[in-house]
Amino acid sequence: MKAAAEREPRFPAWLGSPRMIAACSVVVGIGLWQLGYEALARTRYFKAYAIHHFLSSPLQVVQAFGELYRSGELLRHSYFSFLEFAYGFLLAIAVGIPVGLLMATVKKINYYLDPWVSCLYATPLVALAPVIIVWFGLGILPNSLVVFLGAVFPILLNTYTGIKSVKQNLIEVVRAFGGSRLQLFFKVMIPDATPAIITGIRLAVGRAVISVVVAELFGAEAGLGFMVYFYSQRFLPGPVFVGIVVLVVFGIVSFLALEKVQGWLSPWYAHQLRRAAHGMEVEQP
Amino acid sequence: METPASKLVVQNLRKSFRSQRSEGSMQVFEGVSFSVQPSEFISLVGPSGCGKTTFLRILDGLIPHDDGEILLDGKTVIQPGPDKGFVFQDSSLLPWRTVMDNIILGLELQGVDKRESKKKAERYIALVGLAGFEQHYPHELSGGMQQRVNLARALIVDPQVLLMDEPFASLDAQTREIMQAELLKMWNQTKKTVIFVTHQIDEAIFLSDRVVVFSARPAKIREIVKVGIPRPRSLTVKRSKEFLDLADHVWSIIQDEVLKSMGREREEGVR
């Protein structure tokens, strides 16, 4: 009994958990930023080069957040950006999945669409966005179109690959039992491709957030990208960082939420990933 | 050979694959004929790469053949269907379906009512010894249990003939022996006609009424070995003299074929 007590770690186990280490890393990083800023503020260069116009400390960012929140400005910009994101992203899902499915299952359609998809996917969105703004003007809808173009290809291409890489032995099972092509599609291809499709959607989140900012940089009357641009032009780094942080947090939360959806829709896939991560067989009954 | 009572008749079956490297084609089977009686257990053995699995797929209609005829209950086999139950080498269960939903797949594809299918499935789940695991997913099962699901999935459609493609190949030796004994028990209960492909000679003899020995490619039937060991058989049969003599005999044929094909390859290599 005594030996067991001695073997107990000095710190509770949760202190050493991966999550805790990650959290500490972030806290220490922000702390260093704050200390560095304070140190810099005490040197003579600070005033001489007007550094407060380029850099702000975490505390100042929090302060700016409070001000922008109270004035309602932050919510307004977030609302516009969110609408652009939501419209563009949902449209990308609504178009990307069916077109990917069609391209993977009907050869002719693939032949027709493949050059267009390849070209548009290779086109830098930053180059395309100004054209779209010039054509359709300022506002939520043209910006949503930019988001759509940014988000649709990861979804489309992952859907295509997901269907194309359906395991041959599973297809053979349905054939052996005399299943029809339609049954093959709905009972094997769609479920087997689901993890790949969701992976495409997850990748699309990041691109959609970038697209929101790109679209707003080229022309907008509101939105977080617009806010960032607006305040950087006025040399007010506090609100700029507020915009950036909100965008980052939004991106991370959406990405993690979709990871949960993936685990929930395809538990067997999560199991395969875990097994691959451990590089060995998971214990079986 | 082919009396009207035969369950399955294969007549002069030929198959060749188009060669990928050169013009022309590679002969896989040249003129294979045999017939199977109702409720008979037949094993197919032969040197590695002789096309046993291809042969089974042709019987199921998954792969077309060039020439010859396959008759199941007197009707020509053209395509796969629920009159044949196929047990795959790796269990190839659908990973997003529970044991229960995997087992009723064949019925579902035929449009059988779901509640009715599930009721029917209970019997087969009990038969293969998986009661209590209905709601488990394949990744939660051991290899042996996955193959039990695979077997139940093929049996539930009540096929005229059960085609089994090295179903125990990926199992460890102990589990394999247990599964062999259980397969015999299930076969006794269901009285299905079984065609069983294996590369394990002792497995073939232990299970079968007759063992069909293929030659090396292009494959013909070298010999059909009758196994006279009385049933029911227990695993101890494997140590009897009769069993070991049969195994020796089958092994000597296969060894002969392997050496022949190696010689042929050497000649081709020299050329």
Coordinates of C-alpha atoms in Angstrom, one line a residue:
Chain A
M1 CA 0.0 0.0 0.0
K2 CA 2.8 2.3 0.9
A3 CA 4.6 1.6 -2.3
A4 CA 1.6 2.5 -4.3
A5 CA 1.2 5.8 -2.5
E6 CA 4.9 6.6 -3.2
R7 CA 4.4 5.9 -6.9
E8 CA 1.6 8.5 -7.1
P9 CA 2.8 11.6 -9.1
R10 CA 3.4 14.8 -7.2
F11 CA 1.0 16.7 -9.5
P12 CA -2.5 15.7 -10.5
A13 CA -2.5 13.9 -13.8
W14 CA -4.6 16.5 -15.6
L15 CA -1.8 19.0 -15.3
G16 CA 0.2 16.9 -17.8
S17 CA -2.6 16.3 -20.3
P18 CA -2.1 17.4 -23.9
R19 CA -4.9 19.9 -23.6
M20 CA -3.3 21.4 -20.5
I21 CA 0.1 21.7 -22.2
A22 CA -1.5 23.3 -25.2
A23 CA -3.3 25.8 -23.0
C24 CA -0.2 26.6 -21.1
S25 CA 1.7 27.2 -24.3
V26 CA -0.9 29.7 -25.4
V27 CA -1.0 31.5 -22.1
V28 CA 2.8 31.7 -21.9
G29 CA 3.0 33.0 -25.5
I30 CA 0.5 35.8 -24.8
G31 CA 2.3 36.6 -21.5
L32 CA 5.6 36.9 -23.4
W33 CA 3.9 39.2 -25.9
Q34 CA 2.6 41.4 -23.1
L35 CA 6.0 41.5 -21.3
G36 CA 7.8 42.2 -24.5
Y37 CA 5.5 45.1 -25.3
E38 CA 5.9 46.5 -21.7
A39 CA 9.7 46.3 -22.1
L40 CA 9.6 48.0 -25.5
A41 CA 7.4 50.7 -24.1
R42 CA 10.0 51.6 -21.6
T43 CA 12.7 52.2 -24.2
R44 CA 13.3 55.5 -26.0
Y45 CA 12.6 53.9 -29.4
F46 CA 8.9 53.5 -28.5
K47 CA 8.1 57.2 -28.7
A48 CA 10.6 58.0 -31.4
Y49 CA 9.2 55.5 -33.8
A50 CA 5.5 55.8 -32.7
I51 CA 5.4 52.1 -32.1
H52 CA 2.0 52.2 -30.6
H53 CA 0.7 52.8 -34.1
F54 CA 2.0 49.5 -35.3
L55 CA 1.8 47.2 -32.3
S56 CA -0.5 46.7 -29.4
S57 CA -0.3 44.5 -26.3
P58 CA -2.8 41.7 -25.5
L59 CA -4.3 43.9 -22.8
Q60 CA -4.9 46.7 -25.3
V61 CA -6.5 44.2 -27.7
V62 CA -8.9 43.2 -24.9
Q63 CA -9.6 46.8 -24.2
A64 CA -10.3 47.5 -27.9
F65 CA -12.5 44.4 -28.0
G66 CA -14.6 45.9 -25.1
E67 CA -14.9 49.2 -26.9
L68 CA -15.9 47.7 -30.2
Y69 CA -18.3 45.4 -28.5
R70 CA -20.0 48.2 -26.5
S71 CA -20.4 50.4 -29.5
G72 CA -22.0 47.6 -31.4
E73 CA -19.5 47.9 -34.2
L74 CA -18.0 44.5 -33.7
L75 CA -21.3 42.8 -33.8
R76 CA -22.3 44.6 -37.0
H77 CA -19.1 43.6 -38.8
S78 CA -19.3 40.1 -37.5
Y79 CA -22.9 39.8 -38.7
F80 CA -22.0 40.9 -42.2
S81 CA -19.0 38.6 -42.4
F82 CA -21.0 35.7 -41.0
L83 CA -23.7 36.1 -43.6
E84 CA -21.1 36.2 -46.4
F85 CA -19.5 33.1 -44.9
A86 CA -22.8 31.2 -44.4
Y87 CA -24.3 32.0 -47.8
G88 CA -21.0 31.2 -49.7
F89 CA -20.2 28.1 -47.6
L90 CA -23.7 26.6 -47.8
L91 CA -23.8 27.2 -51.5
A92 CA -20.4 25.5 -51.9
I93 CA -21.7 22.5 -50.1
A94 CA -25.0 22.5 -52.1
V95 CA -23.0 22.6 -55.4
G96 CA -19.8 20.9 -54.5
I97 CA -21.2 17.6 -53.3
P98 CA -23.7 16.9 -56.1
V99 CA -21.3 18.0 -58.8
G100 CA -18.5 15.9 -57.3
L101 CA -20.9 12.9 -57.2
L102 CA -21.9 13.4 -60.8
M103 CA -18.3 13.8 -62.0
A104 CA -17.3 10.6 -60.1
T105 CA -20.1 8.5 -61.4
V106 CA -20.8 9.8 -65.0
K107 CA -17.7 9.7 -67.1
K108 CA -19.1 12.1 -69.8
I109 CA -19.8 14.8 -67.2
N110 CA -16.3 14.4 -65.9
Y111 CA -14.9 14.9 -69.3
Y112 CA -16.8 18.1 -69.8
L113 CA -16.3 19.6 -66.4
D114 CA -12.8 18.5 -65.5
P115 CA -11.0 21.3 -67.5
W116 CA -13.2 24.0 -65.9
V117 CA -12.7 22.6 -62.4
S118 CA -9.0 22.4 -62.9
C119 CA -8.7 25.9 -64.3
L120 CA -10.9 27.5 -61.7
Y121 CA -9.2 25.6 -58.9
A122 CA -5.8 26.8 -60.1
T123 CA -7.0 30.4 -60.4
P124 CA -5.8 32.5 -57.5
L125 CA -8.9 33.8 -55.7
V126 CA -7.1 37.0 -54.9
A127 CA -6.9 37.7 -58.6
L128 CA -10.6 36.8 -59.2
A129 CA -12.1 38.6 -56.3
P130 CA -11.7 42.2 -57.7
V131 CA -13.3 41.1 -61.0
I132 CA -16.3 39.8 -59.2
I133 CA -16.6 42.9 -57.1
V134 CA -16.4 45.1 -60.2
W135 CA -19.1 42.9 -61.9
F136 CA -21.5 42.7 -59.0
G137 CA -20.7 45.7 -56.9
L138 CA -20.4 46.0 -53.1
G139 CA -22.5 44.0 -50.7
I140 CA -23.1 40.6 -49.1
L141 CA -24.0 38.7 -52.3
P142 CA -21.0 39.4 -54.4
N143 CA -18.8 38.7 -51.4
S144 CA -20.6 35.4 -50.8
L145 CA -19.8 34.5 -54.4
V146 CA -16.1 35.0 -53.7
V147 CA -16.5 32.7 -50.6
F148 CA -18.4 30.2 -52.7
L149 CA -15.5 30.1 -55.2
G150 CA -13.0 29.7 -52.4
A151 CA -14.8 26.9 -50.7
V152 CA -16.4 24.8 -53.4
F153 CA -13.3 23.1 -54.8
P154 CA -12.0 21.3 -51.7
I155 CA -15.6 19.9 -51.2
L156 CA -16.0 19.0 -54.9
L157 CA -12.6 17.4 -55.3
N158 CA -12.8 15.4 -52.0
T159 CA -16.3 14.2 -52.9
Y160 CA -14.9 13.0 -56.3
T161 CA -11.9 11.3 -54.7
G162 CA -14.1 9.8 -52.0
I163 CA -16.4 8.1 -54.5
K164 CA -13.5 7.1 -56.8
S165 CA -11.7 5.4 -53.9
V166 CA -14.6 3.3 -52.6
K167 CA -13.2 -0.1 -51.7
Q168 CA -13.6 -2.6 -54.5
N169 CA -14.4 -5.5 -52.2
L170 CA -17.4 -3.6 -50.8
I171 CA -18.7 -3.0 -54.3
E172 CA -18.3 -6.7 -55.0
V173 CA -20.3 -7.6 -51.9
V174 CA -23.3 -5.7 -53.2
R175 CA -22.8 -7.1 -56.7
A176 CA -22.6 -10.7 -55.3
F177 CA -26.0 -10.2 -53.6
G178 CA -27.5 -9.0 -56.8
G179 CA -27.8 -5.4 -55.7
S180 CA -28.7 -2.7 -58.3
R181 CA -26.5 0.2 -59.3
L182 CA -28.7 2.6 -57.4
Q183 CA -28.4 0.4 -54.3
L184 CA -24.7 0.3 -54.8
F185 CA -24.6 4.0 -54.9
F186 CA -26.7 4.7 -51.8
K187 CA -25.7 1.8 -49.7
V188 CA -22.0 1.6 -50.3
M189 CA -20.6 4.6 -52.2
I190 CA -22.2 7.4 -50.3
P191 CA -21.5 6.0 -46.8
D192 CA -18.0 5.0 -47.7
A193 CA -17.2 8.5 -49.2
T194 CA -18.8 10.3 -46.3
P195 CA -15.5 10.8 -44.3
A196 CA -13.8 12.1 -47.4
I197 CA -16.7 14.5 -48.1
I198 CA -16.6 15.9 -44.5
T199 CA -12.8 16.2 -44.8
G200 CA -13.4 18.4 -47.9
I201 CA -15.9 20.5 -46.0
R202 CA -13.5 20.9 -43.1
L203 CA -10.7 22.1 -45.5
A204 CA -13.3 24.4 -47.1
V205 CA -13.9 26.2 -43.8
G206 CA -10.4 27.6 -43.7
R207 CA -10.6 28.7 -47.3
A208 CA -14.0 30.3 -46.8
V209 CA -12.7 32.4 -43.9
I210 CA -9.8 33.6 -46.0
S211 CA -12.2 34.3 -48.8
V212 CA -14.4 36.5 -46.6
V213 CA -11.4 38.7 -45.8
V214 CA -10.1 38.8 -49.3
A215 CA -13.5 39.8 -50.6
E216 CA -13.9 42.5 -48.0
L217 CA -10.4 43.9 -48.6
F218 CA -11.4 44.6 -52.2
G219 CA -14.6 46.2 -51.5
A220 CA -17.1 46.2 -48.7
E221 CA -19.0 48.6 -46.5
A222 CA -18.9 46.3 -43.5
G223 CA -17.4 43.1 -42.3
L224 CA -14.5 41.9 -40.2
G225 CA -12.1 42.1 -43.2
F226 CA -13.3 45.6 -43.9
M227 CA -12.8 46.5 -40.2
V228 CA -9.2 45.1 -40.2
Y229 CA -8.4 47.1 -43.3
F230 CA -10.2 50.3 -42.0
Y231 CA -8.3 50.4 -38.7
S232 CA -4.9 49.5 -40.2
Q233 CA -5.2 52.4 -42.5
R234 CA -5.7 54.6 -39.5
F235 CA -2.7 53.1 -37.6
L236 CA -4.9 51.7 -34.8
P237 CA -3.5 48.2 -34.2
G238 CA -5.9 47.3 -31.3
P239 CA -9.0 46.9 -33.4
V240 CA -7.0 45.3 -36.2
F241 CA -6.0 42.5 -33.8
V242 CA -9.5 42.2 -32.5
G243 CA -10.7 41.5 -36.1
I244 CA -8.0 38.9 -36.6
V245 CA -8.6 37.1 -33.3
V246 CA -12.3 36.9 -34.0
L247 CA -11.7 35.4 -37.4
V248 CA -9.2 32.9 -36.0
V249 CA -11.5 31.8 -33.2
F250 CA -14.4 31.4 -35.7
G251 CA -12.2 29.3 -38.0
I252 CA -11.0 27.0 -35.2
V253 CA -14.5 26.6 -33.7
S254 CA -16.0 25.6 -37.1
F255 CA -13.2 23.3 -37.8
L256 CA -13.5 21.5 -34.5
A257 CA -17.3 21.4 -34.7
L258 CA -17.0 19.6 -38.1
E259 CA -14.5 17.2 -36.6
K260 CA -17.2 16.3 -34.1
V261 CA -19.8 15.9 -36.9
Q262 CA -17.3 13.6 -38.7
G263 CA -16.8 11.4 -35.6
W264 CA -20.6 11.3 -35.2
L265 CA -21.4 10.4 -38.8
S266 CA -18.6 8.0 -39.3
P267 CA -17.4 6.4 -36.0
W268 CA -15.6 3.6 -37.9
Y269 CA -13.5 6.3 -39.7
A270 CA -12.5 7.9 -36.4
H271 CA -11.4 4.4 -35.3
Q272 CA -9.3 3.9 -38.4
L273 CA -7.6 7.3 -37.8
R274 CA -6.9 6.4 -34.2
R275 CA -5.4 3.1 -35.3
A276 CA -3.3 4.8 -37.9
A277 CA -2.1 7.3 -35.3
H278 CA -1.1 4.6 -32.9
G279 CA 0.5 2.6 -35.7
M280 CA -0.9 -0.7 -34.4
E281 CA -3.9 -2.8 -33.9
V282 CA -6.4 -1.5 -31.4
E283 CA -7.1 -4.1 -28.8
Q284 CA -10.0 -6.3 -29.8
P285 CA -12.3 -8.5 -27.7
Chain B
M1 CA -21.3 -37.4 -64.7
E2 CA -24.2 -34.9 -64.8
T3 CA -27.2 -36.7 -63.6
P4 CA -30.4 -34.7 -63.3
A5 CA -30.0 -34.7 -59.6
S6 CA -26.8 -32.6 -59.7
K7 CA -27.0 -29.3 -57.9
L8 CA -24.2 -27.6 -59.8
V9 CA -22.7 -28.7 -63.1
V10 CA -19.7 -27.1 -64.7
Q11 CA -19.1 -28.2 -68.3
N12 CA -15.9 -27.6 -70.2
L13 CA -15.3 -24.2 -68.7
R14 CA -12.7 -22.0 -70.4
K15 CA -11.3 -18.7 -69.4
S16 CA -8.4 -16.5 -70.5
F17 CA -7.3 -13.1 -69.5
R18 CA -5.9 -10.6 -71.9
S19 CA -2.2 -10.3 -71.2
Q20 CA -1.1 -6.9 -70.1
R21 CA 2.5 -7.1 -71.2
S22 CA 2.2 -8.7 -74.7
E23 CA -0.4 -9.2 -77.4
G24 CA -2.5 -12.3 -77.0
S25 CA -4.0 -13.8 -73.9
M26 CA -3.2 -15.9 -70.9
Q27 CA -5.1 -19.1 -70.6
V28 CA -6.4 -19.6 -67.0
F29 CA -8.8 -22.5 -67.3
E30 CA -8.9 -25.0 -70.2
G31 CA -11.9 -27.3 -70.1
V32 CA -12.9 -27.7 -66.5
S33 CA -15.8 -30.0 -65.9
F34 CA -17.3 -31.4 -62.7
S35 CA -20.6 -31.7 -61.0
V36 CA -21.7 -31.3 -57.4
Q37 CA -24.5 -33.2 -55.6
P38 CA -27.1 -31.5 -53.4
S39 CA -25.8 -30.9 -49.8
E40 CA -22.3 -31.9 -50.9
F41 CA -19.2 -30.2 -49.5
I42 CA -16.6 -29.7 -52.1
S43 CA -13.2 -28.1 -51.7
L44 CA -11.0 -26.7 -54.4
V45 CA -7.2 -26.8 -53.9
G46 CA -4.3 -26.3 -56.2
P47 CA -0.9 -24.7 -56.5
S48 CA -0.8 -21.0 -55.5
G49 CA -1.9 -18.7 -58.4
C50 CA -3.7 -21.5 -60.3
G51 CA -6.9 -19.4 -60.3
K52 CA -9.0 -21.0 -57.6
T53 CA -10.5 -17.7 -56.5
T54 CA -11.1 -16.7 -60.1
F55 CA -12.9 -20.0 -60.6
L56 CA -15.2 -19.3 -57.6
R57 CA -15.9 -15.8 -58.9
I58 CA -16.9 -17.3 -62.3
L59 CA -19.2 -19.7 -60.6
D60 CA -20.9 -16.8 -58.8
G61 CA -21.2 -14.8 -62.1
L62 CA -19.0 -12.0 -60.8
I63 CA -16.5 -12.6 -63.7
P64 CA -17.7 -13.7 -67.1
H65 CA -16.2 -16.9 -68.7
D66 CA -15.3 -17.4 -72.3
D67 CA -16.7 -20.8 -73.1
G68 CA -18.5 -23.7 -71.5
E69 CA -21.5 -23.8 -69.2
I70 CA -22.4 -23.5 -65.5
L71 CA -25.7 -24.9 -64.5
L72 CA -27.2 -24.3 -61.1
D73 CA -30.3 -26.5 -60.6
G74 CA -30.3 -26.9 -64.4
K75 CA -30.4 -23.1 -65.0
T76 CA -27.4 -21.3 -66.6
V77 CA -25.6 -19.0 -64.3
I78 CA -25.3 -15.6 -65.9
Q79 CA -24.9 -13.1 -63.1
P80 CA -24.6 -13.0 -59.3
G81 CA -27.7 -13.3 -57.3
P82 CA -29.3 -14.5 -54.1
D83 CA -29.4 -18.1 -55.3
K84 CA -25.6 -18.1 -54.6
G85 CA -24.1 -17.0 -51.3
F86 CA -20.6 -15.7 -51.4
V87 CA -18.3 -15.7 -48.4
F88 CA -15.4 -13.4 -49.1
Q89 CA -11.8 -13.9 -48.2
D90 CA -11.5 -10.8 -46.0
S91 CA -14.8 -10.3 -44.3
S92 CA -15.6 -7.2 -46.4
L93 CA -18.3 -6.1 -43.9
L94 CA -19.7 -2.6 -44.3
P95 CA -17.9 -0.7 -41.6
W96 CA -20.8 1.7 -41.0
R97 CA -23.3 -1.1 -40.3
T98 CA -23.8 -3.0 -37.1
V99 CA -23.5 -6.8 -37.1
M100 CA -27.3 -7.0 -37.5
D101 CA -27.5 -4.6 -40.4
N102 CA -24.6 -6.3 -42.1
I103 CA -26.3 -9.7 -41.9
I104 CA -29.5 -8.5 -43.4
L105 CA -27.8 -6.7 -46.3
G106 CA -28.7 -9.4 -48.8
L107 CA -32.4 -9.4 -47.8
E108 CA -32.4 -5.6 -47.8
L109 CA -31.1 -5.5 -51.4
Q110 CA -33.9 -7.9 -52.4
G111 CA -36.4 -5.5 -50.8
V112 CA -37.5 -7.8 -47.9
D113 CA -39.3 -6.0 -45.1
K114 CA -36.8 -4.8 -42.4
R115 CA -38.7 -6.1 -39.4
E116 CA -39.1 -9.5 -41.1
S117 CA -35.4 -9.6 -42.0
K118 CA -34.3 -8.8 -38.5
K119 CA -36.5 -11.6 -37.1
K120 CA -35.0 -14.0 -39.6
A121 CA -31.5 -12.7 -38.7
E122 CA -31.9 -13.8 -35.1
R123 CA -31.8 -17.4 -36.1
Y124 CA -28.6 -17.0 -38.1
I125 CA -26.9 -14.9 -35.5
A126 CA -27.6 -17.7 -33.0
L127 CA -26.4 -20.3 -35.6
V128 CA -23.0 -18.6 -36.0
G129 CA -22.7 -17.9 -32.3
L130 CA -22.9 -14.1 -32.2
A131 CA -25.9 -13.6 -29.9
G132 CA -25.4 -10.5 -27.9
F133 CA -23.2 -8.8 -30.6
E134 CA -26.1 -7.6 -32.8
Q135 CA -25.4 -4.0 -32.2
H136 CA -21.6 -4.1 -32.4
Y137 CA -19.7 -2.6 -35.3
P138 CA -17.2 -4.7 -37.4
H139 CA -14.2 -2.8 -36.0
E140 CA -15.3 -3.9 -32.5
L141 CA -15.0 -7.6 -33.5
S142 CA -12.1 -10.0 -33.8
G143 CA -11.2 -11.5 -37.1
G144 CA -13.0 -14.8 -36.3
M145 CA -16.2 -13.0 -35.3
Q146 CA -16.1 -10.9 -38.5
Q147 CA -15.9 -14.1 -40.5
R148 CA -18.9 -15.4 -38.6
V149 CA -20.9 -12.3 -39.6
N150 CA -19.7 -12.9 -43.2
L151 CA -21.0 -16.4 -43.1
A152 CA -24.3 -15.4 -41.6
R153 CA -24.7 -12.7 -44.2
A154 CA -24.3 -15.4 -47.0
L155 CA -26.6 -17.9 -45.3
I156 CA -29.5 -15.7 -44.6
V157 CA -30.4 -15.3 -48.2
D158 CA -31.0 -19.0 -48.2
P159 CA -28.8 -19.7 -51.2
Q160 CA -28.8 -22.8 -53.3
V161 CA -25.1 -23.0 -53.1
L162 CA -22.6 -21.5 -50.7
L163 CA -19.3 -20.3 -52.3
M164 CA -16.6 -19.7 -49.8
D165 CA -13.3 -18.1 -50.8
E166 CA -10.6 -18.9 -48.3
P167 CA -12.7 -17.6 -45.5
F168 CA -10.3 -18.6 -42.7
A169 CA -7.1 -17.6 -44.5
S170 CA -6.6 -14.5 -42.4
L171 CA -7.3 -16.2 -39.0
D172 CA -4.7 -17.5 -36.6
A173 CA -4.2 -21.2 -36.5
Q174 CA -6.3 -21.8 -33.3
T175 CA -9.3 -19.7 -34.4
R176 CA -9.1 -21.4 -37.8
E177 CA -9.5 -24.9 -36.3
I178 CA -12.4 -23.8 -34.2
M179 CA -14.1 -22.2 -37.2
Q180 CA -13.6 -25.3 -39.2
A181 CA -15.3 -27.4 -36.6
E182 CA -18.1 -24.9 -36.3
L183 CA -18.6 -24.6 -40.0
L184 CA -19.1 -28.4 -40.2
K185 CA -21.7 -28.1 -37.4
M186 CA -23.5 -25.3 -39.3
W187 CA -23.3 -27.2 -42.5
N188 CA -24.9 -30.2 -40.8
Q189 CA -27.8 -28.0 -39.6
T190 CA -28.4 -26.2 -42.9
K191 CA -27.4 -29.0 -45.4
K192 CA -26.2 -26.4 -47.9
T193 CA -24.2 -27.3 -51.0
V194 CA -20.8 -25.8 -50.3
I195 CA -17.9 -25.0 -52.7
F196 CA -14.9 -24.1 -50.5
V197 CA -11.7 -22.7 -51.9
T198 CA -8.6 -23.1 -49.7
H199 CA -4.8 -23.4 -49.9
Q200 CA -4.8 -25.5 -46.7
I201 CA -4.8 -29.2 -47.6
D202 CA -5.8 -30.4 -44.1
E203 CA -8.7 -27.9 -44.1
A204 CA -9.9 -29.2 -47.4
I205 CA -9.9 -32.8 -46.3
F206 CA -11.3 -32.2 -42.9
L207 CA -14.3 -30.3 -44.3
S208 CA -15.1 -32.0 -47.6
D209 CA -16.8 -35.0 -49.2
R210 CA -14.6 -34.5 -52.2
V211 CA -11.5 -32.5 -52.8
V212 CA -11.0 -31.1 -56.4
V213 CA -7.3 -30.7 -57.1
F214 CA -6.4 -28.2 -59.8
S215 CA -3.2 -28.3 -61.9
A216 CA -1.0 -25.3 -62.3
R217 CA -2.0 -22.7 -64.9
P218 CA -3.6 -23.2 -67.3
A219 CA -5.7 -25.0 -64.8
K220 CA -7.4 -28.3 -65.4
I221 CA -8.7 -30.8 -62.8
R222 CA -5.8 -33.1 -61.9
E223 CA -7.8 -35.3 -59.7
I224 CA -11.0 -35.4 -57.6
V225 CA -10.1 -37.0 -54.3
K226 CA -13.0 -38.7 -52.4
V227 CA -12.8 -38.3 -48.6
G228 CA -14.4 -41.4 -47.1
I229 CA -13.9 -40.3 -43.5
P230 CA -17.3 -40.8 -41.7
R231 CA -19.2 -37.9 -40.4
P232 CA -19.7 -36.2 -37.9
R233 CA -15.9 -35.5 -37.8
S234 CA -14.2 -34.0 -34.9
L235 CA -10.8 -32.2 -35.0
T236 CA -9.1 -35.4 -33.7
V237 CA -9.8 -37.0 -37.1
K238 CA -6.9 -34.9 -38.4
R239 CA -4.4 -37.2 -36.6
S240 CA -5.9 -40.5 -38.0
K241 CA -3.9 -42.5 -40.5
E242 CA -6.6 -42.3 -43.1
F243 CA -6.6 -38.5 -42.9
L244 CA -2.8 -38.2 -43.1
D245 CA -2.6 -40.6 -46.1
L246 CA -5.2 -38.5 -47.9
A247 CA -3.3 -35.3 -47.1
D248 CA 0.0 -36.9 -48.3
H249 CA -1.7 -37.9 -51.5
V250 CA -3.2 -34.4 -52.2
W251 CA 0.1 -32.8 -51.3
S252 CA 2.1 -35.0 -53.6
I253 CA -0.1 -34.0 -56.6
I254 CA 0.2 -30.3 -55.7
Q255 CA 3.9 -30.6 -55.2
D256 CA 4.2 -32.2 -58.6
E257 CA 2.3 -29.4 -60.2
V258 CA 4.3 -26.7 -58.4
L259 CA 7.6 -28.3 -59.6
K260 CA 6.2 -28.5 -63.1
S261 CA 5.2 -24.9 -63.2
M262 CA 8.6 -23.9 -61.7
G263 CA 10.4 -25.8 -64.4
R264 CA 8.2 -24.1 -67.0
E265 CA 9.1 -20.7 -65.6
R266 CA 12.7 -21.5 -65.6
E267 CA 12.5 -22.5 -69.3
E268 CA 10.7 -19.2 -70.0
G269 CA 13.3 -17.3 -68.1
V270 CA 16.1 -18.9 -70.1
R271 CA 14.3 -18.0 -73.3

